[in-house]
């Protein structure tokens, strides 16, 4: 009997009702520029692909690839950077990103070439800076690109063979395996996408 019926129900029912305020009215922050809103939306689409949805993954990938094909001319560098950030940080979605690049490559082969070139640059950087985890994830992405017919499988195998050979000490060199891993791949490794 110490609690009144009103306090038991959580107070007055009318509390909190009234005119709903827009988010912008509650804060004194400047509005987000349309370009930033677009980039945030694009980033969210790339990050969320493959998560639960009412549509199938196949239809989501088709829709996203068509949207990205239209946005590539204006936002090429941003899309490429975001894609590789996702490959490194959301590695469990690597097959999805490989398939997405394959779908885009089917329409726009130049984008496939730039993905392969960026992959080559990122892999070189990861090996040079001893980022073994990133290098492993990028090699996995290269295999997915071969699966999506962006790269030929023989080029991925040649890349792996080159990396294995670079870790072996030669008879002329008395290098240890750790010193041998300092050598990185050269531009001789083929990275041409298939049409």
Tab-separated table of N, CA, C and O in Angstrom, residues 120 124 127 159 162-163 183-191:
chain	number	residue	atom	x	y	z
A	120	UNK	N	46.816	-5.135	-55.970
A	120	UNK	CA	48.260	-5.302	-56.112
A	120	UNK	C	49.000	-4.299	-55.229
A	120	UNK	O	49.945	-4.657	-54.518
A	124	UNK	N	51.186	-5.293	-51.897
A	124	UNK	CA	52.585	-4.872	-51.823
A	124	UNK	C	52.842	-4.094	-50.532
A	124	UNK	O	53.819	-4.334	-49.823
A	127	UNK	N	52.746	-6.426	-47.423
A	127	UNK	CA	53.954	-7.237	-47.292
A	127	UNK	C	55.154	-6.379	-46.889
A	127	UNK	O	55.979	-6.801	-46.083
A	159	UNK	N	50.854	-15.886	-58.305
A	159	UNK	CA	51.119	-14.979	-57.198
A	159	UNK	C	51.472	-15.750	-55.933
A	159	UNK	O	52.450	-15.434	-55.245
A	162	UNK	N	54.886	-17.244	-56.303
A	162	UNK	CA	55.910	-16.208	-56.152
A	162	UNK	C	56.132	-15.887	-54.672
A	162	UNK	O	57.284	-15.735	-54.235
A	163	UNK	N	55.066	-15.802	-53.924
A	163	UNK	CA	55.207	-15.525	-52.488
A	163	UNK	C	55.901	-16.671	-51.766
A	163	UNK	O	56.732	-16.442	-50.884
A	183	UNK	N	61.366	-9.577	-49.052
A	183	UNK	CA	61.223	-9.300	-50.473
A	183	UNK	C	59.749	-9.378	-50.835
A	183	UNK	O	59.013	-10.229	-50.363
A	184	UNK	N	59.324	-8.448	-51.657
A	184	UNK	CA	57.917	-8.372	-52.021
A	184	UNK	C	57.757	-8.709	-53.480
A	184	UNK	O	58.727	-8.845	-54.212
A	185	UNK	N	56.502	-8.821	-53.894
A	185	UNK	CA	56.284	-9.191	-55.278
A	185	UNK	C	56.656	-8.054	-56.206
A	185	UNK	O	56.612	-6.897	-55.852
A	186	UNK	N	57.007	-8.419	-57.394
A	186	UNK	CA	57.395	-7.436	-58.396
A	186	UNK	C	56.215	-7.179	-59.316
A	186	UNK	O	55.185	-7.830	-59.220
A	187	UNK	N	56.402	-6.265	-60.225
A	187	UNK	CA	55.344	-5.954	-61.179
A	187	UNK	C	55.220	-7.029	-62.259
A	187	UNK	O	54.348	-6.942	-63.123
A	188	UNK	N	56.086	-8.039	-62.221
A	188	UNK	CA	56.006	-9.111	-63.197
A	188	UNK	C	54.832	-10.025	-62.946
A	188	UNK	O	54.411	-10.755	-63.820
A	189	UNK	N	54.255	-9.991	-61.746
A	189	UNK	CA	53.122	-10.847	-61.440
A	189	UNK	C	51.933	-10.356	-62.232
A	189	UNK	O	51.531	-9.210	-62.136
A	190	UNK	N	51.359	-11.213	-63.063
A	190	UNK	CA	50.250	-10.788	-63.901
A	190	UNK	C	49.013	-10.499	-63.059
A	190	UNK	O	48.651	-11.266	-62.199
A	191	UNK	N	48.390	-9.357	-63.323
A	191	UNK	CA	47.169	-8.998	-62.605
A	191	UNK	C	46.134	-8.439	-63.570
A	191	UNK	O	45.395	-7.544	-63.253
